[in-house]
Coordinates of C-alpha atoms in Angstrom, one line a residue:
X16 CA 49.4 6.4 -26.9
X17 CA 52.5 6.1 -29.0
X18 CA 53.3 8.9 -27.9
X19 CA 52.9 8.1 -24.2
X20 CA 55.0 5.4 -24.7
X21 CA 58.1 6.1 -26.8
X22 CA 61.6 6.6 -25.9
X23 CA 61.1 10.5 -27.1
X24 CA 61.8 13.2 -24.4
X25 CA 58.9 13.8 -21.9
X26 CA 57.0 17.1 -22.2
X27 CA 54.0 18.4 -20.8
X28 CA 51.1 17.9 -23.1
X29 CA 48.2 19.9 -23.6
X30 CA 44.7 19.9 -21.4
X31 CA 43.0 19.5 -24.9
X32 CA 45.1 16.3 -25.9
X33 CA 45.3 15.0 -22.1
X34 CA 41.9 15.0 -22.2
X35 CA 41.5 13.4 -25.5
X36 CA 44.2 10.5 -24.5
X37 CA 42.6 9.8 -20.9
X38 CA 39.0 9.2 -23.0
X39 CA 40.7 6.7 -25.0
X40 CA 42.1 4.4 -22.1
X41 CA 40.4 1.9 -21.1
X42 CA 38.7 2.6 -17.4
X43 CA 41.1 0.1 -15.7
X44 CA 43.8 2.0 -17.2
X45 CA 42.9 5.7 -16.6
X46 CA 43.4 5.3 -12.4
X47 CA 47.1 4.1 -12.8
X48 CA 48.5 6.0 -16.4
X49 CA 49.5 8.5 -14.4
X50 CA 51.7 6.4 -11.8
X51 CA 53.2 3.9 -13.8
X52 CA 57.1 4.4 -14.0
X53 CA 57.1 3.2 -17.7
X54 CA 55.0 5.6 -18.6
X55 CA 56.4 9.3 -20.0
X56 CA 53.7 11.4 -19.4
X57 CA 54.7 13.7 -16.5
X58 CA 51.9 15.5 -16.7
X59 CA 49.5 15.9 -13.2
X60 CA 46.3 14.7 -13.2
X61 CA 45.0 17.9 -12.1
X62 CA 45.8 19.2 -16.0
X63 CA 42.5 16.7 -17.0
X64 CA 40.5 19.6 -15.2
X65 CA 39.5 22.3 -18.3
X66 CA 39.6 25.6 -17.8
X67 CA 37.2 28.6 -18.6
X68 CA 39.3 28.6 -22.0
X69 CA 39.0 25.2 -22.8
X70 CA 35.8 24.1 -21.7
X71 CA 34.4 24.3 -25.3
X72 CA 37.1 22.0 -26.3
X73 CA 37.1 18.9 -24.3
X74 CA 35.7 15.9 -25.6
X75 CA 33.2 14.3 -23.4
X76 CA 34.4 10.7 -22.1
X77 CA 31.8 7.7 -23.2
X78 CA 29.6 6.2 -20.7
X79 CA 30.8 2.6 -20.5
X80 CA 29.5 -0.2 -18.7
X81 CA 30.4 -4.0 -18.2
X82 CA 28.0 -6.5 -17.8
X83 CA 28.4 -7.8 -14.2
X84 CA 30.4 -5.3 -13.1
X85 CA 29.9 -2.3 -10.4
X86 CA 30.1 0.9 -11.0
X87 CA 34.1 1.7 -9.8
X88 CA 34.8 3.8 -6.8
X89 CA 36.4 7.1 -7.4
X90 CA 39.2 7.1 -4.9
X91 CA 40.6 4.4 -2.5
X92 CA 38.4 5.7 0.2
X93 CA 35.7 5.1 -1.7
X94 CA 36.4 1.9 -2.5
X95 CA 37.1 0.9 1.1
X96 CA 33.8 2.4 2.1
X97 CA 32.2 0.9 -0.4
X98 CA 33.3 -2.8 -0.1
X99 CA 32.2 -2.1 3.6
X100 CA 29.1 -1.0 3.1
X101 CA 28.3 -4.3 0.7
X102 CA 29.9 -6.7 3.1
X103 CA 27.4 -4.7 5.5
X104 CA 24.6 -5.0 3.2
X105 CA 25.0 -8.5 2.8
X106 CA 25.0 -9.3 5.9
X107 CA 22.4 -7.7 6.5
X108 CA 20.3 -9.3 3.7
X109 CA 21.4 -12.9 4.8
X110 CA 19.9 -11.6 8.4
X111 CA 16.4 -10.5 6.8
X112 CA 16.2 -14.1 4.9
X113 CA 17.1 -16.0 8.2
X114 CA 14.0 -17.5 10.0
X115 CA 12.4 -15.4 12.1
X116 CA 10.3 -15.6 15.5
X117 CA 7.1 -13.5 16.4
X118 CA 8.8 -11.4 18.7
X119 CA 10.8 -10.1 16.0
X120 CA 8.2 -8.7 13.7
X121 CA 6.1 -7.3 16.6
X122 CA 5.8 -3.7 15.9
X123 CA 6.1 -4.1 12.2
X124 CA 3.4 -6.2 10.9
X125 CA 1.6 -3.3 9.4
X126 CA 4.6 -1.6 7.6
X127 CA 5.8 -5.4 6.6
X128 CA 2.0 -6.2 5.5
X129 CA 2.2 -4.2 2.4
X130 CA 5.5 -4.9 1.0
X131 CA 6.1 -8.7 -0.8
X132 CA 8.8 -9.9 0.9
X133 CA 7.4 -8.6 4.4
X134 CA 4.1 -9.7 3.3
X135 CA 5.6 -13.2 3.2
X136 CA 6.9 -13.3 6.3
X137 CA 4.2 -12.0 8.8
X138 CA 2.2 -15.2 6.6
X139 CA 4.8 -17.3 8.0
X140 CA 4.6 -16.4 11.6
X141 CA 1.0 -16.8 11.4
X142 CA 1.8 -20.7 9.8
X143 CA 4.1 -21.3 12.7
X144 CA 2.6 -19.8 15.7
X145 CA 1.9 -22.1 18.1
X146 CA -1.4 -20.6 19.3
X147 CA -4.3 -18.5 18.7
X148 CA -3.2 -16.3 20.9
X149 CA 0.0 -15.7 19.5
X150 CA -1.8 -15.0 16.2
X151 CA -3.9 -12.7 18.0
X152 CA -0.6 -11.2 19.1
X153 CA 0.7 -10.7 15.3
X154 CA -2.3 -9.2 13.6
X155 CA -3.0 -6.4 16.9
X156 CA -1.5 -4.3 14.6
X157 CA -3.7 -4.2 12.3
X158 CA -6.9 -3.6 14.5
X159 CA -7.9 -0.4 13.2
X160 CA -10.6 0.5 10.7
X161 CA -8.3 2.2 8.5
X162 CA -5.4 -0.4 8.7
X163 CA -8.3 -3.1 7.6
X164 CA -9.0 -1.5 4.9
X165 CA -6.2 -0.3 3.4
X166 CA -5.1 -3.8 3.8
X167 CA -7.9 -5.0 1.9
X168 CA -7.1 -3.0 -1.0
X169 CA -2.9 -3.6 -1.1
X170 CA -1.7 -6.7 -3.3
X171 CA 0.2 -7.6 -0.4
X172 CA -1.3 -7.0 2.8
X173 CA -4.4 -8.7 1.3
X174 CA -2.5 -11.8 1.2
X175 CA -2.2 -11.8 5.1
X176 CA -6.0 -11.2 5.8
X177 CA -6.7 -14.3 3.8
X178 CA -3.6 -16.1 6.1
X179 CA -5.5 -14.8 9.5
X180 CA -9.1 -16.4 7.7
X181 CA -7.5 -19.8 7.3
X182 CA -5.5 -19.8 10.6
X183 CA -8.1 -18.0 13.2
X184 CA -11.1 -19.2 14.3
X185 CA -14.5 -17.0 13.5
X186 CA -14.1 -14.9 16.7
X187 CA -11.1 -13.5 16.1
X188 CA -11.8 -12.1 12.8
X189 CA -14.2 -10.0 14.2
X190 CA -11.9 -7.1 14.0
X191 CA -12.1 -7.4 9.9
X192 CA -16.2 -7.5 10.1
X193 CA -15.9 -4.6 12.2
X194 CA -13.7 -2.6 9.9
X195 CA -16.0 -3.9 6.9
X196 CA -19.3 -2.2 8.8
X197 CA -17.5 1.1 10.2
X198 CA -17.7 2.8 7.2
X199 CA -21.1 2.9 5.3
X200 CA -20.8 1.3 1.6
X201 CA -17.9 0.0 2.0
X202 CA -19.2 -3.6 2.1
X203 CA -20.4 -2.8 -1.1
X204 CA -17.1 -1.5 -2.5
X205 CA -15.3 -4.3 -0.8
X206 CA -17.2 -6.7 -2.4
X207 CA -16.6 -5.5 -6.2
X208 CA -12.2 -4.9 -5.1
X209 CA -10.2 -7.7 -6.7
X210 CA -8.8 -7.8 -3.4
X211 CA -10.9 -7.2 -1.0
X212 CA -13.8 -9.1 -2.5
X213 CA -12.1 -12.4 -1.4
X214 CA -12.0 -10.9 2.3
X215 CA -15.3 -10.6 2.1
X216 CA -15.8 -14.4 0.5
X217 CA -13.4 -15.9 3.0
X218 CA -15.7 -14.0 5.8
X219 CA -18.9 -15.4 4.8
X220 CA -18.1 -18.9 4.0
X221 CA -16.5 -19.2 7.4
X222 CA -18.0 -17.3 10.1
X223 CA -20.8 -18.2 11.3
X224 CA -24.0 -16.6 9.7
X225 CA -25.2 -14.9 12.5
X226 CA -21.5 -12.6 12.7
X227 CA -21.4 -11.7 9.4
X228 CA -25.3 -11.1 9.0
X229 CA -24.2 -7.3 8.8
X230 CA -22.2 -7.8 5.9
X231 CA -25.3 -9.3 4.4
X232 CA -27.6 -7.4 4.8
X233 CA -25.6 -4.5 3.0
X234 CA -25.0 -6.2 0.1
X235 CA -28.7 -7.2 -0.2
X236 CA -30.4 -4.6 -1.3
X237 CA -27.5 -4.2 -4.1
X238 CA -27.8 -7.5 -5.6
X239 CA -28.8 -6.8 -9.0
X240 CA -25.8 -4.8 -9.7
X241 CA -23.3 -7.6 -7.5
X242 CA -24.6 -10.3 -9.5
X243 CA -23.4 -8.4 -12.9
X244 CA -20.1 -7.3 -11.7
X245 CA -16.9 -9.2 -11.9
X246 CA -15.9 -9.4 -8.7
X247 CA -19.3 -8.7 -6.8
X248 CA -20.9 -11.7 -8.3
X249 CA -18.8 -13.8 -6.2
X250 CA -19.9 -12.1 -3.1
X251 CA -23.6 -12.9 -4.2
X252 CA -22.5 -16.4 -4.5
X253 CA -21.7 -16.9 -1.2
X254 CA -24.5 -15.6 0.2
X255 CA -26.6 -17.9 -1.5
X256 CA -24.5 -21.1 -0.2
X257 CA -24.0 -19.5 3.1
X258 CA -26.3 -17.4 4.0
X259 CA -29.8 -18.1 6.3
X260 CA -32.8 -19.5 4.6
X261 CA -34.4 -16.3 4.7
X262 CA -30.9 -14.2 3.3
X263 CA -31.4 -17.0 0.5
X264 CA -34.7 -16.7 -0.1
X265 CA -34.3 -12.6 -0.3
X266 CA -31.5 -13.1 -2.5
X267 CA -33.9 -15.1 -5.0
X268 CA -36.3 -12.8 -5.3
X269 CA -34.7 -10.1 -6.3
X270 CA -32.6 -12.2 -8.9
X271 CA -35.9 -13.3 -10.2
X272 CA -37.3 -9.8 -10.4
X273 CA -34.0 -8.8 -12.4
X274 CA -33.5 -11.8 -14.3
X275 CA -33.9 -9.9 -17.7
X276 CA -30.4 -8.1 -16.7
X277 CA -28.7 -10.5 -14.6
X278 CA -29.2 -13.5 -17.1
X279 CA -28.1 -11.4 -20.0
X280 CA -24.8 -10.8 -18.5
X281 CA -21.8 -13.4 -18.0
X282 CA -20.9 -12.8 -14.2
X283 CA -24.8 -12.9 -13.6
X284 CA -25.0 -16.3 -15.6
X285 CA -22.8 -18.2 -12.9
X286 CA -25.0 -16.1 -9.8
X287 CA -28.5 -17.7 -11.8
X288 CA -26.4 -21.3 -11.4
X289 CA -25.3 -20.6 -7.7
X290 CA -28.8 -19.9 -7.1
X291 CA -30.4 -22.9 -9.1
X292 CA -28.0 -25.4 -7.1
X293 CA -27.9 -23.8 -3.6
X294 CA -31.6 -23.0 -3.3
X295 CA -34.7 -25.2 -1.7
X296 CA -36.6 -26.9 -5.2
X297 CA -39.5 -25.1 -4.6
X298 CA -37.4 -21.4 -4.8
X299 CA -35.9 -22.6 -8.1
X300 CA -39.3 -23.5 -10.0
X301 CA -39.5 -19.0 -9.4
X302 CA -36.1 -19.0 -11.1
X303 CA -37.0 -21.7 -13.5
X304 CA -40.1 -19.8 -14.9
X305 CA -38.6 -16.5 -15.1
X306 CA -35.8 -17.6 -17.0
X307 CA -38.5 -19.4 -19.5
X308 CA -40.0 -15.9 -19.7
X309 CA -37.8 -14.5 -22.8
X310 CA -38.0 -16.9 -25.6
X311 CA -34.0 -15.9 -26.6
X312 CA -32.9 -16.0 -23.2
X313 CA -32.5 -20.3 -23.0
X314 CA -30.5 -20.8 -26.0
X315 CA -28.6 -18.0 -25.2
X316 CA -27.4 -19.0 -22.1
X317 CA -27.3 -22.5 -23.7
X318 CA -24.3 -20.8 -25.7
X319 CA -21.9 -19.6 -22.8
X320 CA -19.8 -21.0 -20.5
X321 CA -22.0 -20.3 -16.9
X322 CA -25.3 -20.0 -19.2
X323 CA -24.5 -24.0 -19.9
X324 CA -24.7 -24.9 -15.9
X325 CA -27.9 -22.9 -15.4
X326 CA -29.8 -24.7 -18.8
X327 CA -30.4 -28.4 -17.2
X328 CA -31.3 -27.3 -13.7
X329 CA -34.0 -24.8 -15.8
X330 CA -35.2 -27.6 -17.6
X331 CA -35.5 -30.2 -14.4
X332 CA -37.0 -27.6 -12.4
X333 CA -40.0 -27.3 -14.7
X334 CA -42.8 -29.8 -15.1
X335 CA -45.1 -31.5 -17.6
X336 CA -45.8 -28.1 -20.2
X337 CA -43.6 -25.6 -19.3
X338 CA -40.5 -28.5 -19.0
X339 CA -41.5 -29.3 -23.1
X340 CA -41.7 -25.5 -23.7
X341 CA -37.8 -25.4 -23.0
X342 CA -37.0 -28.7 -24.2
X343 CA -38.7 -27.1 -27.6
X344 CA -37.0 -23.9 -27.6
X345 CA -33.8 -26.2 -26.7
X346 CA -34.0 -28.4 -29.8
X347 CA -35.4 -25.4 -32.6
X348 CA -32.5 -23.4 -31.9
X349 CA -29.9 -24.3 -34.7
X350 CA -27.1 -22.4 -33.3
X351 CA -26.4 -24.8 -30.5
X352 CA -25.3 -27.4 -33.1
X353 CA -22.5 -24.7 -33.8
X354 CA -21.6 -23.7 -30.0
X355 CA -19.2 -25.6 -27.9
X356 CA -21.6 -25.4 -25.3
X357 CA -24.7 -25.7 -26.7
X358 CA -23.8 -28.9 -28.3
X359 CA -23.2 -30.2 -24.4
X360 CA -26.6 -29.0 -23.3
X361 CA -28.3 -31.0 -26.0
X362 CA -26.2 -34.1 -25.3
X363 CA -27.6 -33.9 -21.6
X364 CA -31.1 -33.3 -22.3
X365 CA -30.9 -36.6 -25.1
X366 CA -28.8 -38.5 -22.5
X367 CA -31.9 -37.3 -19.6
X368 CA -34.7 -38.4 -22.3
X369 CA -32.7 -42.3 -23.0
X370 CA -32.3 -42.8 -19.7
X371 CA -35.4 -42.0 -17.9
X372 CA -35.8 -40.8 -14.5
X373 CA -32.8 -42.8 -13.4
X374 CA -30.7 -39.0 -14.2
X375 CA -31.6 -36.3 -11.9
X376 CA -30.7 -33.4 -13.0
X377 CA -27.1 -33.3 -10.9
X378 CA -26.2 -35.7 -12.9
X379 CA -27.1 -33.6 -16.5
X380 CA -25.2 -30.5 -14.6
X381 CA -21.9 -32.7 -14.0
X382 CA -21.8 -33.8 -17.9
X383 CA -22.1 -30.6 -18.7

C-alpha cells in the first residue's frame, strides 16, 4: 500500500503481488483502487486473473462479512438489478401482508393451508366471512379424502380444520367425517396423531351424535389401547361425554374388562375419571368395584396426578363394606403421607367423614 501510494515512478506489478495487495483492501476499496487518479498503480484489473503458471501462487482472499450488510453486487448492473429486484420484493411482501378478501385466496387454500403464514390467512377469511356459504366457498378446496387427511396430519393445515369446526355448523363438516371413514383405520390412526386427534375431538363434541356415530363405532372396539395412548385417550374421552347412552355404556364395559391395564397407565388414569364423572351412578359402581379388585391399584392411583380425580368418585360410588374396604386400603397405605397427591386424597375423604353427607362426592373431586 505504500507502495501504491508514493510519489515513486509507476510500474506494472506482478499478478502474484496484485493479487496479494487487492486481498488486503478493504471490500469498499477493491471496486475503486483501480480508478482513482491518486492512485499509481497502472496496472488493469484484468492482471488479478492467475494464470496456468501462477495459479499455485495466489493467495486466496478471506471471506468477510458485515453484520447488517448485503452481500455487494459484482458490477453496476448488478447492483441496478438488484436494488430492483428488492424494491420488487418488497413490494411485493407489503402486498402479501395487506388484508385480503375471499376472492383472493380462492384457488389457493390448499397450497396456503400448509404453509404458516398462508395457514394464517385462510383462518382469517374464515373469521371474516360473512356467511356460511362463503366458508363453504373457502374450504371447497379441500373436499377430497386425500386433502383431509393430509391436512390432518400438517402443523399448519391442521390449524384450519379446527377454524372450519368453530365457524361451520355440523352439516358442513361432513366432508371431514367423510374423509375420516373413506379409508379403513384411519379413525383409529387419526385419533392417536397429535394433530389430527383434535379433528377428531372437535368432530365429536360438536356434531351431532348421530353424524359422527361412524367415527364411534371404529374407535370402539380399540378402546383398551386408545385409553392408554397419549393422544387416543382423549378421543375415548369424548366419547364418553358425547357419545349415546349405549356408545357410553359399551365404552364402560370394556374399560372395566381392561381396568388392570388401563388403570395402571397414566393416559388411562384420566379415561377411568372421564368415565367415573360422565357415566349414569349405576355404570360407575361396575367401575368402582373393578378398580377395588387389585389391592395396590387405589393407593397407586392415589399417588398420580389423574389417579387422584378417579380415588373419591371410587370411594362414593361404593357402599356400606366395600366403601370401608377402600377407605382402609386408603388410610394403611403410608406412602400417601409422602405424595403430593395422596396427601389431597386423604384430606378429602377426612373432610367427607367431618362433614357428613352434606359433601357429595363432586365436591371431594373439586378439592382435589
Amino acid at each position: 500500500l505504500k507502495f501504491a501510494h508514493s510519489s515513486q515512478p509507476s510500474r506494472q506489478l506482478h499478478s502474484v503481488e496484485m493479487a496479494a495487495l487487492h486481498s488486503s483492501l478493504p471490500i469498499c476499496a477493491r471496486e475503486v483502487s483501480f480508478n482513482d487518479p491518486e492512485c499509481h498503480i497502472v496496472a488493469p484489473p484484468v492482471i488479478l486473473q492467475a494464470d496456468s503458471s501462477n495459479s499455485d501462487k495466489l493467495p486466496k482472499a478471506p471471506r468477510r462479512r458485515f453484520r447488517g450488510s448485503k452481500r455487494l453486487p459484482s458490477s453496476s448492473s448488478e447492483s441496478g438489478q438488484s436494488s430492483l429486484s428488492t424494491d420488487v420484493g418488497d413490494t411485493g411482501s407489503e402486498a402479501s401482508h395487506s388484508p385480503h378478501d375471499t376472492g383472493s385466496i380462492t384457488g389457493s387454500v390448499r397450497k396456503l393451508s400448509h404453509s404458516p403464514e398462508g395457514s394464517r390467512r385462510v383462518q382469517e377469511a374464515l373469521d371474516k366471512a360473512i356467511s356460511n356459504t362463503e366458508r363453504e366457498l373457502i374450504v371447497k378446496e379441500l373436499h377430497s379424502p386425500i386433502h383431509v387427511i393430509h391436512a390432518m396430519r400438517c402443523p399448519h393445515a391442521n390449524h384450519v380444520l379446527q377454524k372450519c369446526s368453530s365457524t361451520m355448523p355440523p352439516a358442513s363438516l361432513q366432508f371431514i367425517i367423510d374423509a375420516i371413514l373413506s379409508i379403513e383405520g384411519m379413525a383409529n390412526r387419526m385419533a392417536r396423531h397429535c394433530y389430527g386427534g383434535r379433528i377428531v375431538q372437535q368432530l365429536l363434541a360438536k356434531c351431532e351424535p348421530s353424524q359422527v356415530s361412524g367415527v364411534v363405532e371404529a374407535l370402539l372396539p380399540d378402546t383398551a389401547a386408545l385409553a392408554c395412548h397419549s393422544f387416543g385417550s382423549h378421543a375415548i374421552q369424548s366419547v364418553l361425554e358425547f357419545g349415546t347412552q349405549d356408545q357410553q355404556y359399551r365404552c364402560m364395559r370394556i374399560i372395566e374388562q381392561n381396568m388392570g391395564t388401563i388403570a395402571w397407565n397414566s393416559s388411562g388414569a384420566s379415561v377411568i375419571a372421564a368415565a367415573m364423572e360422565h357415566a349414569p351412578a349405576e355404570d360407575c359402581v361396575w367401575i368402582a368395584r373393578a378398580v377395588l379388585q387389585d389391592p395396590k391399584l387405589m393407593p397407586h392411583l392415589a399417588q398420580t396426578r389423574h389417579g387422584a380425580r378417579v380415588v373419591p368418585h371410587v370411594v362414593f360410588a361404593l357402599k356400606e363394606q366395600e366403601h370401608a374396604q377402600a377407605c382402609q386400603r386408603l388410610t394403611e397405605a403410608a406412602e400417601l403421607q409422602a405424595s403430593r397427591y395422596g396427601k389431597k386424597v386423604l384430606q378429602a375423604l377426612h373432610a367427607r367423614k367431618s362433614g357428613g353427607a352434606a359433601e357429595d362426592k363432586s365436591g371431594a373431586a373439586a378439592a382435589i
